[in-house]
Coordinates of C-alpha atoms in Angstrom, one line a residue:
X1 CA -0.4 0.4 -0.1
X2 CA 1.2 4.0 -0.7
X3 CA 1.6 6.2 1.6
X4 CA -0.4 9.5 1.1
X5 CA 2.5 11.3 0.3
X6 CA 3.2 8.9 -2.2
X7 CA -0.2 9.2 -3.7
X8 CA 0.4 12.6 -3.9
X9 CA 3.6 12.6 -5.1
X10 CA 2.8 10.3 -7.8
X11 CA -0.8 12.4 -9.0
X12 CA 2.0 15.5 -8.4
X13 CA 4.6 12.8 -11.1
X14 CA 2.0 12.0 -13.3
X15 CA 0.0 15.2 -13.8
X16 CA 3.2 17.2 -14.4
X17 CA 3.9 14.6 -17.5
X18 CA 0.8 14.8 -19.1
X19 CA 1.8 18.8 -19.1
X20 CA 4.7 18.7 -20.7
X21 CA 4.1 16.5 -23.5
X22 CA 0.4 18.2 -24.3
X23 CA 3.4 21.6 -24.4
X24 CA 4.8 20.0 -26.7
X25 CA 3.0 18.0 -29.2
X26 CA 0.9 22.0 -29.1
X27 CA 4.5 23.4 -29.8
X28 CA 4.8 20.3 -32.5
X29 CA 1.6 21.5 -34.4
X30 CA 2.3 25.0 -34.2
X31 CA 5.3 23.8 -36.0
X32 CA 3.7 22.4 -38.2
X33 CA 2.0 25.2 -39.4
X34 CA 4.8 28.0 -39.7
X35 CA 6.4 25.3 -41.7
X36 CA 3.5 24.8 -43.8
X37 CA 3.0 28.4 -45.0
X38 CA 6.4 28.7 -45.5
X39 CA 6.2 25.8 -48.1
X40 CA 3.7 27.3 -50.5
X41 CA 5.1 30.5 -49.8
X42 CA 8.4 28.5 -51.1
X43 CA 6.3 26.4 -53.1
X44 CA 7.5 23.4 -52.1
X45 CA 5.6 20.1 -51.5
X46 CA 4.4 20.3 -47.2
X47 CA 5.4 16.2 -47.1
X48 CA 9.5 17.5 -47.8
X49 CA 8.9 20.6 -45.8
X50 CA 8.1 18.3 -42.7
X51 CA 10.9 16.3 -42.8
X52 CA 13.8 18.5 -43.1
X53 CA 11.9 20.8 -40.2
X54 CA 11.7 18.0 -39.0
X55 CA 15.0 17.2 -38.4
X56 CA 16.0 21.0 -38.0
X57 CA 14.4 21.5 -35.3
X58 CA 15.7 18.0 -33.0
X59 CA 19.3 20.0 -32.9
X60 CA 17.9 22.8 -31.1
X61 CA 20.2 22.9 -27.8
X62 CA 17.0 22.0 -25.4
X63 CA 14.4 20.3 -27.3
X64 CA 13.5 16.8 -25.7
X65 CA 14.1 13.1 -27.5
X66 CA 10.8 12.9 -29.1
X67 CA 9.9 8.5 -29.3
X68 CA 6.5 7.6 -30.1
X69 CA 5.6 4.1 -29.3
X70 CA 4.5 1.9 -32.4
X71 CA 0.8 1.2 -31.8
X72 CA 0.1 4.1 -31.3
X73 CA 1.4 5.1 -35.2
X74 CA -0.1 2.5 -36.0
X75 CA -3.6 2.8 -33.9
X76 CA -4.4 7.1 -33.8
X77 CA -2.2 7.8 -37.4
X78 CA -2.8 4.9 -39.9
X79 CA -7.0 3.7 -39.7
X80 CA -7.3 7.9 -40.6
X81 CA -4.9 8.0 -42.9
X82 CA -6.1 4.7 -45.0
X83 CA -10.4 5.7 -44.3
X84 CA -9.5 9.1 -45.6
X85 CA -7.5 8.6 -48.6
X86 CA -10.6 5.2 -49.8
X87 CA -12.8 7.7 -49.1
X88 CA -11.6 10.1 -52.2
X89 CA -11.1 7.1 -54.2
X90 CA -13.0 6.4 -57.7
X91 CA -14.7 3.6 -57.3
X92 CA -14.6 2.7 -61.5
X93 CA -11.4 4.8 -61.7
X94 CA -9.8 2.4 -59.3
X95 CA -11.6 -0.2 -61.3
X96 CA -10.5 0.7 -64.5
X97 CA -7.7 0.4 -63.6
X98 CA -7.6 -2.1 -61.3
X99 CA -4.8 -3.9 -63.4
X100 CA -2.2 -2.3 -63.1
X101 CA -3.3 -1.2 -59.1
X102 CA -3.1 -5.2 -58.0
X103 CA 0.2 -5.6 -59.8
X104 CA 2.2 -2.9 -58.3
X105 CA 0.1 -2.6 -54.9
X106 CA 0.4 -6.5 -54.5
X107 CA 3.3 -7.7 -57.0
X108 CA 5.4 -4.5 -56.3
X109 CA 5.0 -4.4 -53.0
X110 CA 6.9 -8.9 -53.0
X111 CA 9.1 -8.5 -55.3
X112 CA 10.8 -4.6 -53.8
X113 CA 11.5 -7.1 -50.4
X114 CA 13.2 -10.2 -52.4
X115 CA 15.3 -8.1 -54.1
X116 CA 15.9 -6.3 -50.5
X117 CA 16.1 -9.1 -48.3
X118 CA 18.7 -11.1 -50.8
X119 CA 20.6 -7.8 -51.2
X120 CA 21.3 -7.0 -48.1
X121 CA 21.9 -10.2 -47.3
X122 CA 25.7 -9.8 -49.1
X123 CA 26.4 -6.4 -47.6
X124 CA 24.9 -6.2 -43.7
X125 CA 26.7 -8.4 -41.7
X126 CA 25.1 -11.3 -39.6
X127 CA 22.2 -10.1 -41.9
X128 CA 20.0 -13.5 -42.7
X129 CA 17.2 -13.3 -44.9
X130 CA 14.2 -12.9 -42.6
X131 CA 16.0 -9.7 -41.3
X132 CA 16.3 -9.6 -45.7
X133 CA 12.2 -9.4 -45.5
X134 CA 11.2 -7.9 -42.4
X135 CA 13.6 -4.8 -43.9
X136 CA 11.9 -5.4 -47.6
X137 CA 8.5 -5.0 -45.8
X138 CA 8.7 -2.3 -43.8
X139 CA 10.4 0.1 -46.6
X140 CA 9.0 -1.7 -50.5
X141 CA 5.5 0.5 -49.2
X142 CA 5.1 4.0 -51.5
X143 CA 3.4 6.6 -49.7
X144 CA 0.5 8.1 -51.9
X145 CA 0.0 11.7 -49.7
X146 CA 3.6 12.0 -50.1
X147 CA 3.3 12.1 -54.1
X148 CA 0.1 13.3 -54.8
X149 CA 1.4 16.5 -52.6
X150 CA 4.4 17.2 -54.9
X151 CA 1.9 16.6 -58.1
X152 CA -1.4 18.9 -56.8
X153 CA -1.2 21.8 -60.2
X154 CA 1.4 20.2 -61.8
X155 CA 0.2 18.6 -65.9
X156 CA 0.1 14.6 -63.7
X157 CA -2.5 12.0 -66.5
X158 CA -5.2 11.3 -64.8
X159 CA -4.7 7.5 -65.2
X160 CA -0.9 8.3 -63.7
X161 CA -2.5 9.9 -60.4
X162 CA -5.2 7.2 -60.3
X163 CA -2.9 4.3 -60.1
X164 CA -0.6 6.1 -57.7
X165 CA -3.9 6.6 -55.5
X166 CA -5.1 2.9 -55.9
X167 CA -1.8 2.0 -55.4
X168 CA -1.7 3.2 -51.8
X169 CA -5.0 1.5 -51.1
X170 CA -3.5 -1.1 -51.1
X171 CA -0.3 -1.9 -51.1
X172 CA -0.1 -0.9 -47.6
X173 CA -1.9 -4.1 -46.4
X174 CA 0.7 -6.6 -48.1
X175 CA 4.0 -4.4 -46.7
X176 CA 2.4 -5.1 -43.4
X177 CA 1.8 -8.5 -44.2
X178 CA 5.2 -9.6 -45.5
X179 CA 6.8 -6.6 -41.8
X180 CA 4.3 -9.3 -39.8
X181 CA 4.9 -12.9 -41.0
X182 CA 9.2 -11.4 -41.2
X183 CA 9.2 -10.7 -37.4
X184 CA 7.2 -14.2 -36.9
X185 CA 10.1 -16.3 -38.6
X186 CA 12.4 -14.3 -36.8
X187 CA 11.1 -14.6 -33.5
X188 CA 10.3 -19.1 -33.6
X189 CA 13.1 -19.6 -36.4
X190 CA 10.2 -21.3 -38.6
X191 CA 9.0 -20.6 -41.8
X192 CA 6.6 -22.3 -44.0
X193 CA 5.6 -21.0 -47.5
X194 CA 2.2 -23.3 -48.4
X195 CA 1.0 -21.5 -44.7
X196 CA 2.0 -18.2 -45.1
X197 CA 0.3 -18.1 -49.0
X198 CA -2.7 -19.5 -47.1
X199 CA -2.5 -17.1 -44.0
X200 CA -2.4 -13.9 -46.1
X201 CA -5.3 -15.3 -48.3
X202 CA -7.0 -15.5 -44.7
X203 CA -6.0 -12.6 -43.8
X204 CA -7.2 -9.8 -46.6
X205 CA -10.5 -11.8 -47.5
X206 CA -11.2 -11.5 -43.3
X207 CA -10.3 -8.3 -43.6
X208 CA -12.5 -7.3 -46.3
X209 CA -15.6 -9.0 -44.9
X210 CA -14.8 -7.2 -41.7
X211 CA -14.6 -3.6 -43.4
X212 CA -18.0 -4.0 -45.3
X213 CA -20.1 -5.8 -42.7
X214 CA -19.6 -2.8 -39.3
X215 CA -19.7 -0.2 -43.3
X216 CA -23.0 -2.2 -43.8
X217 CA -24.0 -1.6 -40.1
X218 CA -23.1 2.0 -40.2
X219 CA -24.9 3.5 -43.5
X220 CA -28.0 1.4 -41.7
X221 CA -27.0 4.1 -39.1
X222 CA -25.9 6.7 -41.2
X223 CA -28.8 6.3 -43.6
X224 CA -31.9 5.7 -41.3
X225 CA -31.0 6.9 -37.4
X226 CA -28.3 9.9 -37.9
X227 CA -30.3 12.6 -38.8
X228 CA -27.9 15.9 -37.5
X229 CA -24.8 16.6 -39.3
X230 CA -23.6 16.4 -35.4
X231 CA -23.5 12.9 -35.4
X232 CA -22.7 11.8 -38.9
X233 CA -19.4 13.4 -39.3
X234 CA -18.4 12.3 -35.5
X235 CA -19.5 8.1 -36.8
X236 CA -17.4 9.4 -40.3
X237 CA -15.0 8.8 -37.3
X238 CA -14.6 6.7 -35.4
X239 CA -16.2 3.8 -38.3
X240 CA -11.9 3.7 -39.8
X241 CA -10.8 2.8 -36.0
X242 CA -14.0 0.2 -35.1
X243 CA -12.7 -0.7 -38.9
X244 CA -9.3 -1.6 -38.1
X245 CA -9.4 -2.0 -34.1
X246 CA -12.0 -5.6 -34.5
X247 CA -9.9 -7.1 -37.7
X248 CA -6.3 -7.3 -35.8
X249 CA -8.8 -8.0 -32.4
X250 CA -9.0 -11.1 -34.2
X251 CA -5.1 -11.6 -36.1
X252 CA -7.0 -10.3 -39.7
X253 CA -5.9 -7.5 -41.5
X254 CA -7.2 -4.3 -39.9
X255 CA -5.7 -2.0 -43.5
X256 CA -8.1 -4.2 -46.2
X257 CA -10.6 -3.8 -43.0
X258 CA -10.9 -0.2 -43.2
X259 CA -10.3 0.1 -47.4
X260 CA -12.7 -2.1 -48.1
X261 CA -14.9 -0.3 -45.5
X262 CA -14.5 2.8 -46.5
X263 CA -15.1 2.8 -49.9
X264 CA -17.9 1.0 -49.5
X265 CA -19.5 4.1 -47.5
X266 CA -17.5 6.2 -50.0
X267 CA -20.0 4.6 -52.8
X268 CA -22.9 4.7 -50.6
X269 CA -22.3 8.1 -48.7
X270 CA -25.1 10.6 -51.9
X271 CA -27.9 8.0 -49.6
X272 CA -26.9 9.5 -46.1
X273 CA -25.7 12.8 -46.5
X274 CA -27.1 16.8 -47.2
X275 CA -24.9 19.1 -49.0
X276 CA -25.1 20.7 -44.9
X277 CA -22.9 16.9 -43.4
X278 CA -21.2 16.7 -46.9
X279 CA -19.2 20.5 -46.8
X280 CA -19.2 19.4 -42.5
X281 CA -17.7 16.5 -42.9
X282 CA -14.7 17.4 -45.9
X283 CA -14.0 20.1 -44.5
X284 CA -13.8 18.4 -40.8
X285 CA -11.3 15.6 -43.3
X286 CA -9.3 17.7 -44.2
X287 CA -7.9 19.7 -41.1
X288 CA -7.9 15.5 -39.6
X289 CA -6.6 14.2 -42.4
X290 CA -3.5 17.1 -42.2
X291 CA -3.1 17.4 -38.7
X292 CA -2.4 13.6 -38.8
X293 CA 0.2 13.6 -42.6
X294 CA 1.8 16.7 -41.2
X295 CA 2.6 15.0 -37.5
X296 CA 3.7 11.8 -38.6
X297 CA 5.7 13.4 -41.4
X298 CA 7.5 16.2 -38.5
X299 CA 7.6 12.9 -36.3
X300 CA 10.1 11.6 -39.2
X301 CA 13.0 14.5 -38.9
X302 CA 13.2 14.3 -34.6
X303 CA 12.7 10.5 -34.9
X304 CA 16.3 9.8 -37.0
X305 CA 18.6 12.5 -34.0
X306 CA 17.1 9.3 -31.8
X307 CA 18.0 6.2 -33.7
X308 CA 21.9 7.6 -35.0
X309 CA 22.6 7.5 -31.3
X310 CA 21.2 3.2 -30.5
X311 CA 24.1 3.2 -33.7
X312 CA 26.4 0.7 -31.8
X313 CA 27.1 -1.8 -33.6
X314 CA 28.1 -0.6 -36.8
X315 CA 29.9 3.1 -38.0
X316 CA 28.1 6.1 -39.0
X317 CA 29.4 5.8 -41.9
X318 CA 28.8 2.1 -42.5
X319 CA 25.0 3.0 -41.6
X320 CA 25.2 5.7 -44.2
X321 CA 26.4 3.6 -47.4
X322 CA 23.6 0.6 -46.4
X323 CA 21.6 3.3 -46.6
X324 CA 22.1 4.5 -49.8
X325 CA 23.0 1.6 -51.6
X326 CA 18.9 0.1 -50.8
X327 CA 17.6 3.5 -51.2
X328 CA 19.4 2.7 -55.0
X329 CA 18.1 -0.9 -55.3
X330 CA 14.5 0.5 -54.1
X331 CA 14.3 3.4 -56.9
X332 CA 15.6 1.4 -59.7
X333 CA 13.5 -2.2 -58.4
X334 CA 10.8 0.1 -58.8
X335 CA 11.0 2.2 -62.2
X336 CA 12.3 -1.3 -63.4
X337 CA 8.6 -3.0 -61.7
X338 CA 6.9 -0.5 -63.1
X339 CA 7.5 -1.1 -67.0
X340 CA 6.8 -4.1 -66.9
X341 CA 3.4 -4.2 -65.4
X342 CA 2.9 -1.5 -68.0
X343 CA 3.8 -3.2 -71.4
X344 CA 3.7 -7.1 -70.6
X345 CA 0.6 -7.9 -70.2
X346 CA 0.4 -5.6 -73.7
X347 CA 2.4 -8.4 -74.7
X348 CA 0.9 -11.3 -73.9
X349 CA -3.1 -9.9 -73.9
X350 CA -4.8 -9.0 -77.8
X351 CA -7.6 -7.7 -75.4
X352 CA -5.4 -5.4 -72.8
X353 CA -3.8 -3.6 -76.4
X354 CA -7.3 -3.1 -77.6
X355 CA -8.4 -1.8 -74.7
X356 CA -5.9 0.1 -73.4
X357 CA -3.7 2.9 -75.0
X358 CA -0.6 1.8 -74.6
X359 CA 1.6 4.5 -71.5
X360 CA 4.4 5.2 -73.9
X361 CA 8.0 5.5 -72.4
X362 CA 7.1 8.8 -70.0
X363 CA 4.7 7.9 -68.1
X364 CA 5.6 4.9 -66.4
X365 CA 8.9 6.8 -66.0
X366 CA 7.4 9.8 -63.7
X367 CA 5.1 6.1 -61.7
X368 CA 8.0 4.6 -61.2
X369 CA 9.6 7.9 -60.1
X370 CA 6.9 8.9 -57.6
X371 CA 7.4 5.8 -55.2
X372 CA 9.0 8.4 -52.4
X373 CA 8.3 6.3 -48.6
X374 CA 6.7 7.7 -45.4
X375 CA 3.7 6.8 -42.9
X376 CA 3.3 3.0 -43.4
X377 CA 7.6 2.5 -43.7
X378 CA 7.7 4.9 -40.6
X379 CA 5.1 2.7 -38.2
X380 CA 6.8 -0.2 -38.9
X381 CA 10.0 0.3 -37.9
X382 CA 9.1 1.2 -35.2
X383 CA 6.7 -1.6 -34.0
X384 CA 9.5 -3.9 -34.8
X385 CA 9.7 -5.6 -31.7
X386 CA 12.7 -4.6 -28.9
X387 CA 13.3 -8.3 -27.7
X388 CA 12.9 -11.5 -29.4
X389 CA 10.7 -14.4 -26.3
X390 CA 14.4 -15.6 -25.2
X391 CA 14.2 -11.9 -23.6
X392 CA 17.9 -10.9 -25.4
X393 CA 18.0 -7.7 -27.6
X394 CA 16.2 -8.3 -30.8
X395 CA 19.4 -8.3 -34.0
X396 CA 20.0 -5.5 -36.3
X397 CA 16.5 -3.2 -35.1
X398 CA 18.8 -0.4 -35.3
X399 CA 20.1 -0.4 -37.9
X400 CA 17.1 -1.7 -39.3
X401 CA 15.6 0.9 -39.0
X402 CA 18.1 3.7 -39.8
X403 CA 18.4 2.3 -43.2
X404 CA 15.0 2.9 -43.0
X405 CA 14.5 6.6 -42.0
X406 CA 18.2 6.9 -45.0
X407 CA 15.5 5.4 -47.5
X408 CA 12.6 7.5 -46.2
X409 CA 14.4 10.6 -46.8
X410 CA 16.5 10.0 -49.7
X411 CA 13.3 9.2 -52.5
X412 CA 10.9 11.8 -50.1
X413 CA 13.6 14.8 -50.6
X414 CA 15.6 13.7 -53.5
X415 CA 12.9 12.4 -55.6
X416 CA 10.0 15.1 -54.5
X417 CA 12.1 17.5 -55.3
X418 CA 13.3 16.1 -59.0
X419 CA 9.7 15.0 -59.3
X420 CA 8.0 18.3 -61.1
X421 CA 11.2 19.2 -62.5
X422 CA 11.2 15.8 -64.4
X423 CA 7.3 16.9 -65.0
X424 CA 8.2 20.1 -66.1
X425 CA 11.6 18.0 -68.9
X426 CA 9.4 15.2 -69.9
X427 CA 6.2 18.0 -71.3
X428 CA 3.5 14.5 -70.4
X429 CA 0.7 14.8 -71.9
X430 CA -2.8 13.0 -71.3
X431 CA -3.1 9.6 -73.5
X432 CA -6.7 8.5 -72.2
X433 CA -9.5 10.3 -74.5
X434 CA -11.4 12.0 -72.3
X435 CA -13.7 15.9 -72.5
X436 CA -11.9 18.5 -69.9
X437 CA -13.2 19.4 -67.3
X438 CA -14.7 22.4 -68.0
X439 CA -16.6 21.0 -70.9
X440 CA -17.9 18.7 -67.9
X441 CA -19.0 21.5 -65.7
X442 CA -20.7 23.3 -68.8
X443 CA -22.6 20.1 -70.5
X444 CA -23.8 19.0 -67.0
X445 CA -25.1 22.3 -65.4
X446 CA -26.5 22.6 -69.5
X447 CA -28.9 20.0 -68.4
X448 CA -29.8 20.0 -65.2
X449 CA -31.0 23.8 -66.5
X450 CA -32.3 22.0 -69.2
X451 CA -34.5 19.6 -66.2
X452 CA -35.3 23.3 -64.0
X453 CA -37.3 24.5 -67.6
X454 CA -39.1 21.5 -68.5
X455 CA -40.0 20.9 -64.3
X456 CA -40.9 24.4 -63.9
X457 CA -43.1 24.5 -66.8
X458 CA -44.7 21.5 -65.9
X459 CA -46.0 22.8 -61.9
X460 CA -45.9 26.4 -61.6
X461 CA -46.4 27.6 -65.0
X462 CA -49.7 29.6 -63.5
X463 CA -47.2 30.8 -60.8
X464 CA -45.2 32.1 -63.1
X465 CA -47.3 33.7 -64.8
X466 CA -48.8 35.1 -62.0
X467 CA -45.5 36.3 -60.0
X468 CA -42.9 38.4 -61.4
X469 CA -40.8 36.6 -58.6
X470 CA -40.7 33.2 -59.8
X471 CA -40.9 34.1 -63.7
X472 CA -37.2 35.6 -62.5
X473 CA -36.6 31.9 -61.8
X474 CA -37.2 31.0 -65.3
X475 CA -35.6 33.3 -66.5
X476 CA -32.1 33.4 -64.7
X477 CA -32.1 29.1 -65.8
X478 CA -33.3 30.6 -69.8
X479 CA -29.8 33.2 -69.7
X480 CA -27.7 29.9 -67.9
X481 CA -29.3 28.0 -71.0
X482 CA -28.3 30.7 -73.8
X483 CA -24.5 30.8 -72.7
X484 CA -23.4 27.9 -71.7
X485 CA -25.1 26.4 -75.9
X486 CA -23.0 29.3 -77.2
X487 CA -19.8 28.7 -75.2
X488 CA -20.3 24.8 -76.9
X489 CA -21.2 25.8 -79.9
X490 CA -17.7 27.6 -79.8
X491 CA -15.1 24.0 -78.9
X492 CA -13.7 24.7 -82.4
X493 CA -12.5 27.9 -81.1
X494 CA -10.1 27.0 -78.1
X495 CA -7.7 30.0 -77.5
X496 CA -10.2 32.5 -76.9
X497 CA -12.7 29.9 -74.9
X498 CA -9.4 29.8 -72.9
X499 CA -9.6 32.8 -72.8
X500 CA -12.8 34.5 -71.9
X501 CA -13.2 31.2 -69.5
X502 CA -10.4 33.5 -67.7
X503 CA -11.6 36.7 -68.2
X504 CA -15.0 35.7 -66.6
X505 CA -13.6 33.7 -63.4
X506 CA -11.5 37.2 -63.1
X507 CA -14.2 40.1 -63.3
X508 CA -15.9 37.2 -61.0
X509 CA -13.1 36.8 -58.3
X510 CA -12.8 41.1 -58.0
X511 CA -16.5 40.7 -57.8
X512 CA -16.4 37.6 -54.6
X513 CA -13.8 40.7 -53.5
X514 CA -16.2 43.5 -53.4
X515 CA -19.4 41.9 -51.9
X516 CA -17.0 41.2 -49.3
X517 CA -15.7 44.3 -48.8
X518 CA -19.6 45.6 -48.9
X519 CA -20.2 43.4 -46.7
X520 CA -17.4 43.9 -44.1
X521 CA -18.8 47.4 -43.8
X522 CA -22.2 46.9 -43.3
X523 CA -21.1 44.6 -41.1
X524 CA -19.4 47.9 -39.3
X525 CA -22.5 49.4 -38.9
X526 CA -24.0 46.8 -36.2
X527 CA -27.6 47.2 -38.9
X528 CA -27.7 43.6 -39.6
X529 CA -28.2 40.5 -37.0
X530 CA -24.4 38.5 -37.0
X531 CA -26.5 35.2 -38.3
X532 CA -27.2 37.0 -41.4
X533 CA -24.6 38.2 -42.5
X534 CA -22.7 35.2 -41.9
X535 CA -25.4 33.6 -44.3
X536 CA -24.5 35.5 -47.1
X537 CA -20.6 35.1 -46.2
X538 CA -20.1 31.5 -46.6
X539 CA -21.9 31.8 -49.5
X540 CA -19.6 34.1 -50.9
X541 CA -16.5 31.5 -49.3
X542 CA -18.2 29.1 -51.3
X543 CA -18.0 30.9 -54.5
X544 CA -14.6 32.1 -54.0
X545 CA -13.9 28.5 -53.5
X546 CA -15.6 27.3 -56.4
X547 CA -14.1 29.7 -58.7
X548 CA -9.8 29.0 -57.2
X549 CA -11.0 25.7 -58.1
X550 CA -10.7 25.4 -61.8

């Protein structure tokens, strides 16, 4: 039993520890926000800037060493990031390029793990194939967030973006499965290929089943019970954790549970989201995704000095040499396999040649060069046990951690900074036929406006003849239809249409700014209700966001 004095001491100690950690976390979030603003100003992808910034912060005198428990990285960060990626993935595009996505998502991870396993055994003293596969499973999955943040705003063909985003949904499951089997082989000293293959399919299948089962339950709740945005958004935040924890509790794939459940809920989201809940959920998830991704990327830089201190059995020169060599192997193997995945099926199947246009030589190179490592590799490396079942220290743990960090830094910084340069130099054009996005928008607006006019004529013809206010609705729609029809008829004059669109956006943005300034003046007079002015400001925000999107 503890005395009263001891209890008070423990209470003060725990309270102080929580306070210090909370202050540190808040300070990191603030630093992350400043680094993001600097990355926007200097036009550098924010994951790259956060890693460099985290590394710089770690060398500031007095900054405490940062050490995060691996379970926290897996449980807190991984489920929502996977769910967000699945939520914003187009199922139609995913299924259209499923062959390339699955070839890269599963095949590339397994072959990369195999290549790293045999290569590392030959260069690192004392390494066995089991340790090689462990390292390969950790560093094989690329990070889609890093790639898409670099490619944002650049001229990247839609096929390439779809494959990169779709690949990220399945490669995590494959890499974590390799990681799990490699750990089991090291701890038990046994590895049976047939059992491993069987376990892999069981893990994957049951993970998908769990994800779809929970997603169906949540779909029923969201569609028939949750009528308020105050509960709909929290349920979507809870969903990935439910899917992941339940699947992992049965030792199945929590990653595939989250991905499959997220894809299903995203596909059926129109059944339970209205305009208000959709806007709210979008903003909340954008904030959550940015904070979680940003925190992990800054953590990569902060953790490196801690890992360096743990290199007891190797010199710094040796460790850096191993890390750079393996980084080169990872980059080269990915580029080669992307070309293989893109062209070999075309040589085998005439149906594929007829169905798909050739990707050419430029796009596969960009997809291969966009294989930057990040969140999952960090989480996997930190999840290596500290000891074996016998109580001995886990062999080569610090070396594997160091090599992982070197691979992340090299691929994220070197490839991330050069990727925009390659895109600019190669001048890749859109490969697949398709209607330009702005033309699609105008076509949709035209069809919807015509349907609205027909509805007004059928249901409110008498009201329009009696009331001028109601008649104006039809007049506005008809003006919009005539303007859109004229634009669509002028498609042969591309340069003129483009210049008119730019001028239109410029004028509309000026008018938004003018109206915003007017609202500010009206707010200062205090003659209007705050709620009215706030709603008007929200409408201007939506209009400005729409204009700046295109």
